[in-house]
Tab-separated table of C-alpha atoms in Angstrom:
chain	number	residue	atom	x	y	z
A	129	UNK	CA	-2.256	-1.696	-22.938
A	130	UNK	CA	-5.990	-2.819	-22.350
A	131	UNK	CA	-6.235	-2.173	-19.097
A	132	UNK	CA	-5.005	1.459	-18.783
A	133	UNK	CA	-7.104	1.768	-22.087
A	134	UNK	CA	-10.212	1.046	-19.927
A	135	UNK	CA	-9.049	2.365	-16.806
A	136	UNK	CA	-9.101	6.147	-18.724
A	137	UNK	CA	-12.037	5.477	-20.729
A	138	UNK	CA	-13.549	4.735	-17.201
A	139	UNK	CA	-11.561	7.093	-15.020
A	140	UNK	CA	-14.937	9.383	-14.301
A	141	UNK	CA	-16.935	6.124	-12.547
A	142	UNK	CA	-14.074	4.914	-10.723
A	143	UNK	CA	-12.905	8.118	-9.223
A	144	UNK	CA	-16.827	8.499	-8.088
A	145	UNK	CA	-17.093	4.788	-7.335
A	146	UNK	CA	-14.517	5.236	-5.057
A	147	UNK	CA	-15.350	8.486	-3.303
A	148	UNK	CA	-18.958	6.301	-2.359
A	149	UNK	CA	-16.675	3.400	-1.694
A	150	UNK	CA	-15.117	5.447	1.509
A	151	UNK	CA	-18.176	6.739	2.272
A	152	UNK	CA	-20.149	3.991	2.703
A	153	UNK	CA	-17.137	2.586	5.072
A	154	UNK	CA	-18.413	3.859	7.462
A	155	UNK	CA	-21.663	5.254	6.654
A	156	UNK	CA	-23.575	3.255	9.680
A	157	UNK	CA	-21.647	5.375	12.081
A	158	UNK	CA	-22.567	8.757	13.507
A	159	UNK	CA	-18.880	10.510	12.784
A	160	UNK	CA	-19.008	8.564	9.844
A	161	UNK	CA	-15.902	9.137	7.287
A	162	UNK	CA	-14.003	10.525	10.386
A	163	UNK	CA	-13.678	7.173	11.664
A	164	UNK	CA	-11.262	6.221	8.787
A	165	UNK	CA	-8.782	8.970	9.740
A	166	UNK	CA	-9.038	8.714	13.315
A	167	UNK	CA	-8.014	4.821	13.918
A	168	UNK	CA	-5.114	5.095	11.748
A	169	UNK	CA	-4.267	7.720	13.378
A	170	UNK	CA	-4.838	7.035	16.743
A	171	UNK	CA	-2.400	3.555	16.171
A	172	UNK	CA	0.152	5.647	14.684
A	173	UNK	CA	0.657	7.536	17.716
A	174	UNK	CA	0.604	5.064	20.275
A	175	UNK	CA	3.307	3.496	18.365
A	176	UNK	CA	5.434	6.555	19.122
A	177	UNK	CA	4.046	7.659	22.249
A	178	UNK	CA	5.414	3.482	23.977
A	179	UNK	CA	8.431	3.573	21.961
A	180	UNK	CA	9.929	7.023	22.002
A	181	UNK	CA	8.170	8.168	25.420
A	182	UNK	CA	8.001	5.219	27.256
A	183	UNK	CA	10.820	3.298	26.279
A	184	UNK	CA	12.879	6.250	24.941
A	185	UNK	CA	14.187	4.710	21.648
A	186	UNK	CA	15.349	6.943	18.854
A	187	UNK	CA	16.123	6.230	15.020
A	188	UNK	CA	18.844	5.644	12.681
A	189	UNK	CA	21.638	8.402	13.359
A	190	UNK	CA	19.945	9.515	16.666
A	191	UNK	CA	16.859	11.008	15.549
A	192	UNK	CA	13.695	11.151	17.094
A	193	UNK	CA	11.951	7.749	16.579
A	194	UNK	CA	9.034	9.743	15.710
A	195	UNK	CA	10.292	10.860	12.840
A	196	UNK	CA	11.929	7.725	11.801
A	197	UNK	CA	8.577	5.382	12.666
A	198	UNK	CA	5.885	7.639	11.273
A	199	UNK	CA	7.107	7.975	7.770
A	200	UNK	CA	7.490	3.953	7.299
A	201	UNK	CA	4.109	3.326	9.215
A	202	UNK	CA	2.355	5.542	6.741
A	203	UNK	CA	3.580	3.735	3.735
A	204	UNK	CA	2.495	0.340	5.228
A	205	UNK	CA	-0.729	1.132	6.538
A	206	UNK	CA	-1.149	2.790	2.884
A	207	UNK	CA	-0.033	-0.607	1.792
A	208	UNK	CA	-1.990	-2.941	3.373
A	209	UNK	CA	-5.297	-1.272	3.519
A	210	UNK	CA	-5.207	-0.960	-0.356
A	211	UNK	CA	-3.917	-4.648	-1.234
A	212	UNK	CA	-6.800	-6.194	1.705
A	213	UNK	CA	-9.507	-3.908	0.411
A	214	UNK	CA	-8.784	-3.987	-3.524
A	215	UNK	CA	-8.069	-7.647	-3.255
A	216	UNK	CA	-11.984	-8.715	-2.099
A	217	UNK	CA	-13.276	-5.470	-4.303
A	218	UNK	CA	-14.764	-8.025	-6.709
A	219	UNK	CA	-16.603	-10.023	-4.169
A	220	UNK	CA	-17.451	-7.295	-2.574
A	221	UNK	CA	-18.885	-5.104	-6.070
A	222	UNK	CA	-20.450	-8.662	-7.077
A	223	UNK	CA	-23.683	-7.448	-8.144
A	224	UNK	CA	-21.586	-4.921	-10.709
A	225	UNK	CA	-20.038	-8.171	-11.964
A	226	UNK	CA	-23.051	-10.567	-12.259
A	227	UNK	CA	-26.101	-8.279	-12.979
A	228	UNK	CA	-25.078	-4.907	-14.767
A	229	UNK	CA	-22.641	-4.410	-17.967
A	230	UNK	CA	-19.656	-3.531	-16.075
A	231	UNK	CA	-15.590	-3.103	-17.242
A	232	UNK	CA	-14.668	-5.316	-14.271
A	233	UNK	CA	-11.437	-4.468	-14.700
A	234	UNK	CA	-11.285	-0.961	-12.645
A	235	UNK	CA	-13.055	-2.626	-9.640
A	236	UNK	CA	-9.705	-3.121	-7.925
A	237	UNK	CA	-9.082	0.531	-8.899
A	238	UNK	CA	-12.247	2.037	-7.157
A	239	UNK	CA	-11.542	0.208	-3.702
A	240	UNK	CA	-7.835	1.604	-3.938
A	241	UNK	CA	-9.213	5.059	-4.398
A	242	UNK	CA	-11.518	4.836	-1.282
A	243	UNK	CA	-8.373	3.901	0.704
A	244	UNK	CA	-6.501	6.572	-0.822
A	245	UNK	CA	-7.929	9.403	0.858
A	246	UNK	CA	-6.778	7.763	4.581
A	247	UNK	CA	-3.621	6.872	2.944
A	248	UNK	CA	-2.942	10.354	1.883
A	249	UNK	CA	-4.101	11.993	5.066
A	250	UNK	CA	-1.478	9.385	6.969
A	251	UNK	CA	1.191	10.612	4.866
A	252	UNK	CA	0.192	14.299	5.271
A	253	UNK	CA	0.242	13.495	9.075
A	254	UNK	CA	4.007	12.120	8.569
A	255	UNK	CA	5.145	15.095	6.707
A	256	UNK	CA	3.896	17.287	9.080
A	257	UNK	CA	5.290	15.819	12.270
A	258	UNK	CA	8.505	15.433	10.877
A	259	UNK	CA	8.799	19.082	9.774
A	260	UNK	CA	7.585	20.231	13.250
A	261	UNK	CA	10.921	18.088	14.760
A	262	UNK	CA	13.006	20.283	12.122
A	263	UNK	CA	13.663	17.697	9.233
A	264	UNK	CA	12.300	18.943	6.315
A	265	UNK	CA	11.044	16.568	3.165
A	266	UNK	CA	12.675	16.082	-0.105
A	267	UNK	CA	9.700	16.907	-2.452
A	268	UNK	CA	10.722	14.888	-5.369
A	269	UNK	CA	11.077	12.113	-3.622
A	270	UNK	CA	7.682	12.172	-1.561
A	271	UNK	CA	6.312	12.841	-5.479
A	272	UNK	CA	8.172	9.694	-6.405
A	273	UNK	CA	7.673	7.212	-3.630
A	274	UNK	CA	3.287	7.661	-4.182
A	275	UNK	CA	4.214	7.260	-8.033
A	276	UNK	CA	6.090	4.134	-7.007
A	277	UNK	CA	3.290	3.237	-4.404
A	278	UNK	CA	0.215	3.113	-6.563
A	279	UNK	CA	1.931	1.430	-9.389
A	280	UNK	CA	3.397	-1.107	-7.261
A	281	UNK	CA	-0.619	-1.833	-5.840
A	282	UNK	CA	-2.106	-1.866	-8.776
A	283	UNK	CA	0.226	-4.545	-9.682
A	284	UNK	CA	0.139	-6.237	-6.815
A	285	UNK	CA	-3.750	-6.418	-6.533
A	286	UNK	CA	-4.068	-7.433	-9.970
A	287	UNK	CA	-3.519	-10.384	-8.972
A	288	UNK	CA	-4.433	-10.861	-5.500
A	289	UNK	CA	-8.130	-9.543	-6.357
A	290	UNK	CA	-8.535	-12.159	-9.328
A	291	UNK	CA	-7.215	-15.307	-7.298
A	292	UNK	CA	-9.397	-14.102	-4.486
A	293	UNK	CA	-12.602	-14.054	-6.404
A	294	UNK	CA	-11.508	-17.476	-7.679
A	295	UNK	CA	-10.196	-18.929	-4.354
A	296	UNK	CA	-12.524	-17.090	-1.605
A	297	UNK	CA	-9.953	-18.003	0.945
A	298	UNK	CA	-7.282	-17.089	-0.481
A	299	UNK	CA	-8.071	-13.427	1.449
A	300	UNK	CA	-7.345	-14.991	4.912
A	301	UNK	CA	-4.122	-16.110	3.305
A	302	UNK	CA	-3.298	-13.225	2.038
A	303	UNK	CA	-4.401	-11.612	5.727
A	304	UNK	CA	-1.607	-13.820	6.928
A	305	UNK	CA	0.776	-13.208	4.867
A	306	UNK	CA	0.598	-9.100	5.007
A	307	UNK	CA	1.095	-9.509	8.850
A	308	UNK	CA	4.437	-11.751	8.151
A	309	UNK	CA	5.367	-8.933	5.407
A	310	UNK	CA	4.723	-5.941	8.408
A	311	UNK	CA	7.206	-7.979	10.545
A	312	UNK	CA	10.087	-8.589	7.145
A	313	UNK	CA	10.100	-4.991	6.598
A	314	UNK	CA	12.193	-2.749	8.567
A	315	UNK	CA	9.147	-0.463	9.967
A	316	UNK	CA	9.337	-0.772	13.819
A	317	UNK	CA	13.205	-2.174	13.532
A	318	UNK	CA	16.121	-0.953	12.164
A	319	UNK	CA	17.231	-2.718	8.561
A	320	UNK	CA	20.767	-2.265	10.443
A	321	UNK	CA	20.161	-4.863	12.412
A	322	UNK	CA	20.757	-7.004	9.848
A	323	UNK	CA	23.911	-5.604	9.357
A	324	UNK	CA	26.027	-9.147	10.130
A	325	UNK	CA	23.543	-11.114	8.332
A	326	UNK	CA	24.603	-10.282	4.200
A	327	UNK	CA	22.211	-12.807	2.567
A	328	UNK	CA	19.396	-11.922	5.010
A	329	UNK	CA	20.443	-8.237	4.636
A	330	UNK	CA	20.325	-8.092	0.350
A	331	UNK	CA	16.747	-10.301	0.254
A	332	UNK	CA	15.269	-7.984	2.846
A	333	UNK	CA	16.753	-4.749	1.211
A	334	UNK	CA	15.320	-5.965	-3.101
A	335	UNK	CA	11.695	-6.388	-0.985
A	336	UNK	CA	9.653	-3.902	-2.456
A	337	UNK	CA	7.707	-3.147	0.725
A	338	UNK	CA	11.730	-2.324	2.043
A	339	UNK	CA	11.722	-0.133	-0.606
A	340	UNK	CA	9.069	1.778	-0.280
A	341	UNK	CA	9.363	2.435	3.569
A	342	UNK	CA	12.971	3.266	3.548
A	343	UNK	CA	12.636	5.671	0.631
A	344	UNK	CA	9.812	7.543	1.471
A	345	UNK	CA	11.473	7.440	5.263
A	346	UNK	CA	14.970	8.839	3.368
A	347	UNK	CA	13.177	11.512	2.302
A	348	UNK	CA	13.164	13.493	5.375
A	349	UNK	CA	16.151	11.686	6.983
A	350	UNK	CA	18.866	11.854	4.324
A	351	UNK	CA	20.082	9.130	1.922
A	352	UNK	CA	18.883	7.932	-0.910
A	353	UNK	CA	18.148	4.541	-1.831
A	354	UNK	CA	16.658	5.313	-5.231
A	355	UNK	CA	19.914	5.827	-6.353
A	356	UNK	CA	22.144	3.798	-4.268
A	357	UNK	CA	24.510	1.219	-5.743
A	358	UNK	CA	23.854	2.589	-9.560
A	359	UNK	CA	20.042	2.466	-8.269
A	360	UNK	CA	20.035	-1.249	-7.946
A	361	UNK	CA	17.364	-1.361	-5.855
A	362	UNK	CA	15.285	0.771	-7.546
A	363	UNK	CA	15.801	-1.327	-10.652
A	364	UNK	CA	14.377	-4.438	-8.976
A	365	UNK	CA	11.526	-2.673	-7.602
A	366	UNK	CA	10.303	-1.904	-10.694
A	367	UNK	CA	11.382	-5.218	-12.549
A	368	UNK	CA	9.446	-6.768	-9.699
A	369	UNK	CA	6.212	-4.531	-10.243
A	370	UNK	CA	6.425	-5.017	-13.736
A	371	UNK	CA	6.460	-8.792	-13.949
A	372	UNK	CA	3.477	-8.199	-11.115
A	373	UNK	CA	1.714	-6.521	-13.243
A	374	UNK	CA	2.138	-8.938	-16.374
A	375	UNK	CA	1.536	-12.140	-14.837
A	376	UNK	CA	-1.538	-10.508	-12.430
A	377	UNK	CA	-2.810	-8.985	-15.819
A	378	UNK	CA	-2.566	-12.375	-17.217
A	379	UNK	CA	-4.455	-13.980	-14.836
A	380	UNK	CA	-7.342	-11.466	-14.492
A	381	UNK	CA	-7.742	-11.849	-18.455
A	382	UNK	CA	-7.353	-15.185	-18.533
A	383	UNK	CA	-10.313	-15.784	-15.465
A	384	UNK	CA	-12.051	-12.318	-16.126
A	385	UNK	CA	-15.218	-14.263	-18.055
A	386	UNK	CA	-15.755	-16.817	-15.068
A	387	UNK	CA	-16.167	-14.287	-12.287
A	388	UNK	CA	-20.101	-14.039	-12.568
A	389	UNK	CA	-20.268	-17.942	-12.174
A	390	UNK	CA	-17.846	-18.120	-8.871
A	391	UNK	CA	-19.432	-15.164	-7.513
């Protein structure tokens, strides 16, 4: 494959690329990087300080809602920080594009690494907490759910970051339509709710934002949807990220040689 070709051949400038890329987030700020941990986090825990303290909710099965929220926050916030910030990466890298001899391709790949290091930390923060309430992680499938993660973003953005240097607003689409994905996925309500609506219920469950949150969520809380019903699930996620991939791989190709003029 061409792109994972250049991706390795190139793996030395994007990792550093994308270590400057969180940097210079916030690098007009006196705590500077800290700022990228700390608002994550800080939403995070209000979350769980108005619904478990205030309103007293719990989880599936009775368990603190902290550690049934944090777990499927962390996934989404991992989520939609990469796909917003990967998907304007070309726009925003446009003088790579127009004025230096550039692989283009691993643009996306250097704004998903500058979220990473947030993402990672929120997930850290999730493990943690739930191992202070006494539920311990499955390790395998924390190792799995990032492997399924990143693939499923780099798929995903493949796409997204080629139609949004084509179509500049595209993004505030796409803005819209992350917000109405947050509120589809079971993250702040229970997928049980769904439990007398079947059709509802199956499209909800083959989303592969569902699948995601409630795995990496599973993994301290029991169950296993990796391998539930003959791992069904799991085999749409990945025929989904695939065919991501292929047609967003497509597309950049395809459009790759006009970015310098749209730009």
């Amino acid at each position: 494959m061409e792109f994972i070709k250049i991706l390795w051949k190139n793996k030395k400038i994007a990792w550093k690329l994308g270590k400057n890329d969180f940097k210079n987030r916030f690098a007009s700020t006196s705590l500077g990087s800290i700022w990228g941990f700390l608002q994550p986090f800080v939403f995070m825990m209000m979350y769980v300080i108005v619904f478990q303290f205030i309103f007293g909710m719990q989880g599936d099965g009775g368990s603190p809602y902290v550690v049934w929220f944090l777990p499927g926050m962390a996934i989404w916030q991992c989520i939609n920080d990469s796909i917003m910030s990967a998907s304007s990466s070309i726009r925003n890298y446009s003088y790579l594009v127009k004025k230096v001899v550039f692989p283009v391709d691993i643009i996306p790949i250097i704004s998903i690494i500058g979220s990473a290091f947030v993402s990672i930390f929120l997930i850290l923060v999730a493990t943690i907490l739930c191992a202070v309430f006494g539920y311990t992680p499955n390790v395998l499938i924390i190792l799995y759910v990032v492997v399924a993660l990143y693939a499923f973003i780099v798929a995903f953005t493949r796409l997204t970051s080629a139609l949004t240097t084509l179509v500049p607003d595209f993004s505030n689409l796409l803005g819209i339509l992350m917000q109405l994905f947050f509120w589809a996925t079971p993250i702040v309500w229970s997928v049980s709710m769904l439990a007398e609506h079947h059709t509802i219920l199956k499209v909800v469950q083959c989303m592969p934002f569902t699948y995601l949150v409630t795995a990496f969520r599973q993994a301290f809380m029991g169950g296993n949807i990796i391998t539930a019903g003959h791992g069904i699930y799991t085999i749409i996620f990945w025929v989904i990220t695939i065919f991501m991939f292929i047609w967003g791989n497509h597309v950049f190709k395809k459009n790759k040689k006009d970015f310098a003029d749209v730009l």
